[in-house]
mmCIF file of C-alpha atoms in Angstrom:
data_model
loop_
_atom_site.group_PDB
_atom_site.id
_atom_site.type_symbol
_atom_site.label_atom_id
_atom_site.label_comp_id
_atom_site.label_asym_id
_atom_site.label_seq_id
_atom_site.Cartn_x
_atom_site.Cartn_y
_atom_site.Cartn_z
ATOM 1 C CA UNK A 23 74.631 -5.026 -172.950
ATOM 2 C CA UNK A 24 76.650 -8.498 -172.200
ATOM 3 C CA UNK A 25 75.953 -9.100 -176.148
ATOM 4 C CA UNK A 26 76.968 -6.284 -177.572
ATOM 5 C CA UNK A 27 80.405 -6.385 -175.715
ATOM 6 C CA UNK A 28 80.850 -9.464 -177.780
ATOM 7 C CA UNK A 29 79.496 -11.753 -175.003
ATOM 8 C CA UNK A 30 78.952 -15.252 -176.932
ATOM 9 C CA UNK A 31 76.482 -17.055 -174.490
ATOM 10 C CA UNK A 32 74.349 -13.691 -174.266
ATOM 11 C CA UNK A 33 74.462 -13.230 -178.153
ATOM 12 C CA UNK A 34 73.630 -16.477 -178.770
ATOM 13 C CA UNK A 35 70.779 -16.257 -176.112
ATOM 14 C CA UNK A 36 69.428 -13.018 -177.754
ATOM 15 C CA UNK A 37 69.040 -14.659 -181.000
ATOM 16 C CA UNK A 38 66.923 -17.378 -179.650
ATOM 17 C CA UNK A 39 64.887 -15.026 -177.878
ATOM 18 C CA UNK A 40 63.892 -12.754 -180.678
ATOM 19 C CA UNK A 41 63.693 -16.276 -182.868
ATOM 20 C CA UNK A 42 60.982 -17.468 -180.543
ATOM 21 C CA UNK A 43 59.265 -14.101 -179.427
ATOM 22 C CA UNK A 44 60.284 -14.322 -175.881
ATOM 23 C CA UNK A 45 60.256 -11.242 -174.183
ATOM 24 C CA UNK A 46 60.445 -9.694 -177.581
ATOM 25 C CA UNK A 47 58.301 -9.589 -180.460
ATOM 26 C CA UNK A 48 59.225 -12.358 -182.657
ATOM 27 C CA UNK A 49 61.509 -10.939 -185.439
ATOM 28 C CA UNK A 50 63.869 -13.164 -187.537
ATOM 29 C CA UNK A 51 66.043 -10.343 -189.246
ATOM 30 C CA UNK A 52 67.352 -10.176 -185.495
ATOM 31 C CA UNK A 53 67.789 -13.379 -184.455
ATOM 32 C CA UNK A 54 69.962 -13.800 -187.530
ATOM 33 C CA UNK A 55 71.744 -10.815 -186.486
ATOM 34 C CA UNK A 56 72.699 -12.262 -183.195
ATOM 35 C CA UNK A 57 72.939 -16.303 -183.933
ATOM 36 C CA UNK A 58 75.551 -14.659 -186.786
ATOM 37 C CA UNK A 59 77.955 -12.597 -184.199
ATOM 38 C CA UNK A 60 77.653 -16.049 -182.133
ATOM 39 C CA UNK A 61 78.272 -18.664 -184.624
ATOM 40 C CA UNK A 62 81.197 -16.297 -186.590
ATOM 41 C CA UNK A 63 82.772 -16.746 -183.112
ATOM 42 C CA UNK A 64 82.598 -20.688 -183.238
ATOM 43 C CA UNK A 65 79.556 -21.523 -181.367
ATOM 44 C CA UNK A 66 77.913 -24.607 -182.849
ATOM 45 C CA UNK A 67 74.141 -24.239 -181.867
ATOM 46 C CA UNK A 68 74.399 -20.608 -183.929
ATOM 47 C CA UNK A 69 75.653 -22.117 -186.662
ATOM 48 C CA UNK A 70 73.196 -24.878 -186.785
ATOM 49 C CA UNK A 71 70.093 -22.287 -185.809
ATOM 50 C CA UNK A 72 71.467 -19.770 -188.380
ATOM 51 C CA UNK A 73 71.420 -22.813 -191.143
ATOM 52 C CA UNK A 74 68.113 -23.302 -190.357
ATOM 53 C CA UNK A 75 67.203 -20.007 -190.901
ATOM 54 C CA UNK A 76 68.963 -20.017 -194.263
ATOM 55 C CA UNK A 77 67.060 -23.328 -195.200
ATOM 56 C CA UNK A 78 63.817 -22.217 -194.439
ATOM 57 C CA UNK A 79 64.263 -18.298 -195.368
ATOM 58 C CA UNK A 80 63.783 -16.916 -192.018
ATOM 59 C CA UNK A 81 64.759 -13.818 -191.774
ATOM 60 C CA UNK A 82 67.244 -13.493 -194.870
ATOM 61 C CA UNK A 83 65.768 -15.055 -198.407
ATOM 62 C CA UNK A 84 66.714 -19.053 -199.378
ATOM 63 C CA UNK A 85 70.040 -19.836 -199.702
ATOM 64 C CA UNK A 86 70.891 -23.353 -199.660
ATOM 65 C CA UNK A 87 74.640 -23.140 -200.312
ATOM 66 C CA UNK A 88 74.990 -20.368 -197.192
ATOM 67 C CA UNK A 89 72.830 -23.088 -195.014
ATOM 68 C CA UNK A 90 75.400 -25.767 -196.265
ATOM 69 C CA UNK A 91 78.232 -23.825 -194.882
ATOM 70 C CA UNK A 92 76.581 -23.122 -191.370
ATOM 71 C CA UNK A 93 75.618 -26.740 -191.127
ATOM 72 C CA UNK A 94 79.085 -27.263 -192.028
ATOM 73 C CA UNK A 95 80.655 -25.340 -189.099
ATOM 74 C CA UNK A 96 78.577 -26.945 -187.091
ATOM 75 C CA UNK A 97 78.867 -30.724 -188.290
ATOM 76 C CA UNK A 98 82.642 -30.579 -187.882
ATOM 77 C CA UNK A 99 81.978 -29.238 -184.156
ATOM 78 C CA UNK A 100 79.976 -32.669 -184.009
ATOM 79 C CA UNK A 101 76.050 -31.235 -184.242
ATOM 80 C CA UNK A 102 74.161 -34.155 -185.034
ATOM 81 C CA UNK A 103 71.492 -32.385 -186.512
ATOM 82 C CA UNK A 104 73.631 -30.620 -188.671
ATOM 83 C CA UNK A 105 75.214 -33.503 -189.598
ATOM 84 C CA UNK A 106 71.898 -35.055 -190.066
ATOM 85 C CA UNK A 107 70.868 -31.568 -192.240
ATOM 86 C CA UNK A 108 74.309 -32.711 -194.700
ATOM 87 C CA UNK A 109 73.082 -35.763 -195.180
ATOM 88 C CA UNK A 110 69.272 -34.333 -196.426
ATOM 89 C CA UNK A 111 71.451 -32.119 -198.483
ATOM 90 C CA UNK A 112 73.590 -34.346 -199.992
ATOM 91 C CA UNK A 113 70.838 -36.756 -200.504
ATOM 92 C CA UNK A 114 68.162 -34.311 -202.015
ATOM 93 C CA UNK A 115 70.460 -32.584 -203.918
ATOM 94 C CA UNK A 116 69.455 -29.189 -202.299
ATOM 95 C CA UNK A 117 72.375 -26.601 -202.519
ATOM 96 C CA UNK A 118 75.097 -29.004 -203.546
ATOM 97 C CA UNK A 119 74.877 -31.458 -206.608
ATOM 98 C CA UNK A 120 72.986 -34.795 -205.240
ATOM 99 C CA UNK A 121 75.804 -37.559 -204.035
ATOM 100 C CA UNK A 122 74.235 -40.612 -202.199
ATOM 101 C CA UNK A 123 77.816 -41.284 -200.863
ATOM 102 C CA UNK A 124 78.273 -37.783 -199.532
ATOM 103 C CA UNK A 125 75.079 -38.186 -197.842
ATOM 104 C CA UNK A 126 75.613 -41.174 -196.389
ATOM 105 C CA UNK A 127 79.362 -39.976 -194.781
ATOM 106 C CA UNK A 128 76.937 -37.436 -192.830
ATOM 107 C CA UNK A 129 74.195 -39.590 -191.781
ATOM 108 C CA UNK A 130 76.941 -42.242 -190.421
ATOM 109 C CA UNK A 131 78.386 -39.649 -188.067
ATOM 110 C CA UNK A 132 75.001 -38.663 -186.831
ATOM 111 C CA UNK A 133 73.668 -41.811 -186.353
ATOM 112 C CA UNK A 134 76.353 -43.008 -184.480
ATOM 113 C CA UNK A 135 75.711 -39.861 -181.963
ATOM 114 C CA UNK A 136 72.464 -41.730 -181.426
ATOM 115 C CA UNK A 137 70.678 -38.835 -183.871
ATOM 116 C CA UNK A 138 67.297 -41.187 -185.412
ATOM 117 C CA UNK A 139 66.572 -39.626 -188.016
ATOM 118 C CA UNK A 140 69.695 -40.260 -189.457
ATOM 119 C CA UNK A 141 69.739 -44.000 -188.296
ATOM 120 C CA UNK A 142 66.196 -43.892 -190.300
ATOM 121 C CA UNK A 143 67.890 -42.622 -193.454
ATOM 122 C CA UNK A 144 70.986 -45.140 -193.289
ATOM 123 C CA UNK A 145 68.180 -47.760 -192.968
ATOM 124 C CA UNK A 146 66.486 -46.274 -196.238
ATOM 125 C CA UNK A 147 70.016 -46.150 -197.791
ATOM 126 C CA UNK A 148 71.826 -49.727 -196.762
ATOM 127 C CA UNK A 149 67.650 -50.999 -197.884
ATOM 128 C CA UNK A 150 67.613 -49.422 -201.029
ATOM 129 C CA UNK A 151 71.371 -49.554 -202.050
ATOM 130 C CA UNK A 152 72.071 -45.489 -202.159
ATOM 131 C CA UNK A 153 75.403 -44.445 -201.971
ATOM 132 C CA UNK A 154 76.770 -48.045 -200.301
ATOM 133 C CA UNK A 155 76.263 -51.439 -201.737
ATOM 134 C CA UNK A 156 72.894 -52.506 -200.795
ATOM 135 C CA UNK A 157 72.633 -54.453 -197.330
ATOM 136 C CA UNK A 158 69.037 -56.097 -195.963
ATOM 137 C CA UNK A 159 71.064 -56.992 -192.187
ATOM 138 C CA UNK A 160 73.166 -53.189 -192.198
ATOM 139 C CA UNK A 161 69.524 -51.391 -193.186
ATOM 140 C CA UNK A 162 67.705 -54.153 -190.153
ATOM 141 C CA UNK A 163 70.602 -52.310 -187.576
ATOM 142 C CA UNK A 164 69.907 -48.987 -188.399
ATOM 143 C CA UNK A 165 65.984 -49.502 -188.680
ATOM 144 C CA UNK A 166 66.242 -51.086 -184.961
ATOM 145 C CA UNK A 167 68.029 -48.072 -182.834
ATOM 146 C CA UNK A 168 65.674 -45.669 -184.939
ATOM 147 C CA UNK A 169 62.262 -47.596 -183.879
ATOM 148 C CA UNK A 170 63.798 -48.447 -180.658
ATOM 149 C CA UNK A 171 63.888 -44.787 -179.953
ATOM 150 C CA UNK A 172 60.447 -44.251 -181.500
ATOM 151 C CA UNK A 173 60.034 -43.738 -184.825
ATOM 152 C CA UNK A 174 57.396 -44.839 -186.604
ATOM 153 C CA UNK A 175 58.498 -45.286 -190.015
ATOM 154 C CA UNK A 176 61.509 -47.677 -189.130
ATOM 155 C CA UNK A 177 59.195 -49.402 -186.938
ATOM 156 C CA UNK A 178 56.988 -50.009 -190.026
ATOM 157 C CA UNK A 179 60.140 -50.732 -192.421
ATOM 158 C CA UNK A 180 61.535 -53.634 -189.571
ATOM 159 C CA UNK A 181 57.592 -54.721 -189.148
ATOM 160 C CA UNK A 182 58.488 -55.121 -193.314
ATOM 161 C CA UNK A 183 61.681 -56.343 -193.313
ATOM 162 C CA UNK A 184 60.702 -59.458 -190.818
ATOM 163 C CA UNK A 185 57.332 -60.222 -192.706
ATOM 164 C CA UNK A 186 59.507 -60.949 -195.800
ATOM 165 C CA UNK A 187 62.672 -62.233 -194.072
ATOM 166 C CA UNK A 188 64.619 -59.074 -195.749
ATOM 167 C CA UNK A 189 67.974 -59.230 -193.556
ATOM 168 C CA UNK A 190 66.298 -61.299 -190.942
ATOM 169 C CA UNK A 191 64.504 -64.806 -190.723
ATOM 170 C CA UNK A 192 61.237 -64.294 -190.956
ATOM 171 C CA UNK A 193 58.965 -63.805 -188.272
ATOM 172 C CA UNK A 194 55.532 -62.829 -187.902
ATOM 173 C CA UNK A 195 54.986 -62.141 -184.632
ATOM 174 C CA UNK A 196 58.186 -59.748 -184.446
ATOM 175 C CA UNK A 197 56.727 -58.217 -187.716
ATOM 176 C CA UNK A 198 53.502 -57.523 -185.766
ATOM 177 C CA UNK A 199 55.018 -56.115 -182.916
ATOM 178 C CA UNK A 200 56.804 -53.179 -185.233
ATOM 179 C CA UNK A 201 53.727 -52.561 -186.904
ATOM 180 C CA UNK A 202 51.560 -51.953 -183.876
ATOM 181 C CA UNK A 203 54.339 -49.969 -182.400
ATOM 182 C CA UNK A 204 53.882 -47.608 -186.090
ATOM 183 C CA UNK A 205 50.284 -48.317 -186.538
ATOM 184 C CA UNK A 206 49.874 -46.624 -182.700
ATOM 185 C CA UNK A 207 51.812 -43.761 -183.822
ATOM 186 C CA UNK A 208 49.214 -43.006 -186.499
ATOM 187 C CA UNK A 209 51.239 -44.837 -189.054
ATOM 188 C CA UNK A 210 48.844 -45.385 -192.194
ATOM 189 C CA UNK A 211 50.667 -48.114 -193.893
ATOM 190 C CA UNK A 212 51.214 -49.985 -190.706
ATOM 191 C CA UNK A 213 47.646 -49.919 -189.857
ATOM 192 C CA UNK A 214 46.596 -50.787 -193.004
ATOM 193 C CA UNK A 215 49.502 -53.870 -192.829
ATOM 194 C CA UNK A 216 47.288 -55.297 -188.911
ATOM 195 C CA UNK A 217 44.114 -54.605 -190.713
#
């Protein structure tokens, strides 16, 4: 009842409910129905749920450019995962012609909100020279506050970077410590690196 009075919290609410089955059968057509009343009314988790559902063709068919503009919404609000989502855009070249630079403008703002998989990607970017001149030290930062909070594939790419001495003076024993961090993670390439 609170929803359809144009209640924000309890239209927003709904649409997670009926997006995870809970209470309700699961049915995406609705949850669309309700994230869309929410995030038309500025709420930034709708518009970054209702991207998703865009991107992945829940409950309405594909449309990358439509995700791009609720990830959008919800970047400017500050969303780091839609932010992050821009970036992957940009970067991949899904819904929007591929710009490296574009990408990276997105990643920036969600990795300085502490978002890792964006940290990860800056790594990838500053390492391989996409879309900013390419930096060993700038990709070493970014690699570090991703593993730091856990993932695996930085923690293999800085277990890389200080076996060769890419950005850092090489070290061995730091280079070890990365890759057992990945290789514990089920990391293939890092266990394959302490075998």
């Amino acid at each position: 009842l609170a929803a359809e009075q144009g209640q924000v919290s309890a239209q927003y609410n709904l649409g997670v409910m009926y997006f995870q089955g809970e209470g309700v059968p699961q049915d995406f057509k609705t949850a669309v129905k309700w994230y869309t009343l929410a995030a038309e009314q500025g709420v930034a988790d709708a518009q970054y749920n209702l991207g998703q559902m865009y991107y992945k063709g829940k409950g309405v068919l594909q449309d990358y450019k439509t995700a791009m503009k609720w990830y959008f919404l919800a970047a400017e609000q500050g969303d780091t995962d839609a932010q992050y989502n821009l970036g992957w855009m940009y970067g991949t070249g899904k819904g929007v012609l591929q710009d490296d630079k574009t990408a990276v403008k997105w990643y920036l703002l969600a990795a300085e909100q502490g978002n890792t998989n964006a940290q990860y990607n800056l790594g990838v970017m500053y390492y391989n020279g996409e879309g900013v001149s390419q930096d060993f030290k700038t990709a070493v930062k970014w690699y570090t506050l991703a593993a730091e909070q856990g993932d695996a594939y930085a923690q293999y790419n800085l277990g890389q970077m200080y076996r060769k001495g890419e950005g850092v003076s090489q070290d061995f024993k730091t280079a070890v410590k990365w890759y057992t961090l990945a290789a514990e993670q089920g990391q293939v390439s890092a266990q394959y690196n302490l075998g």
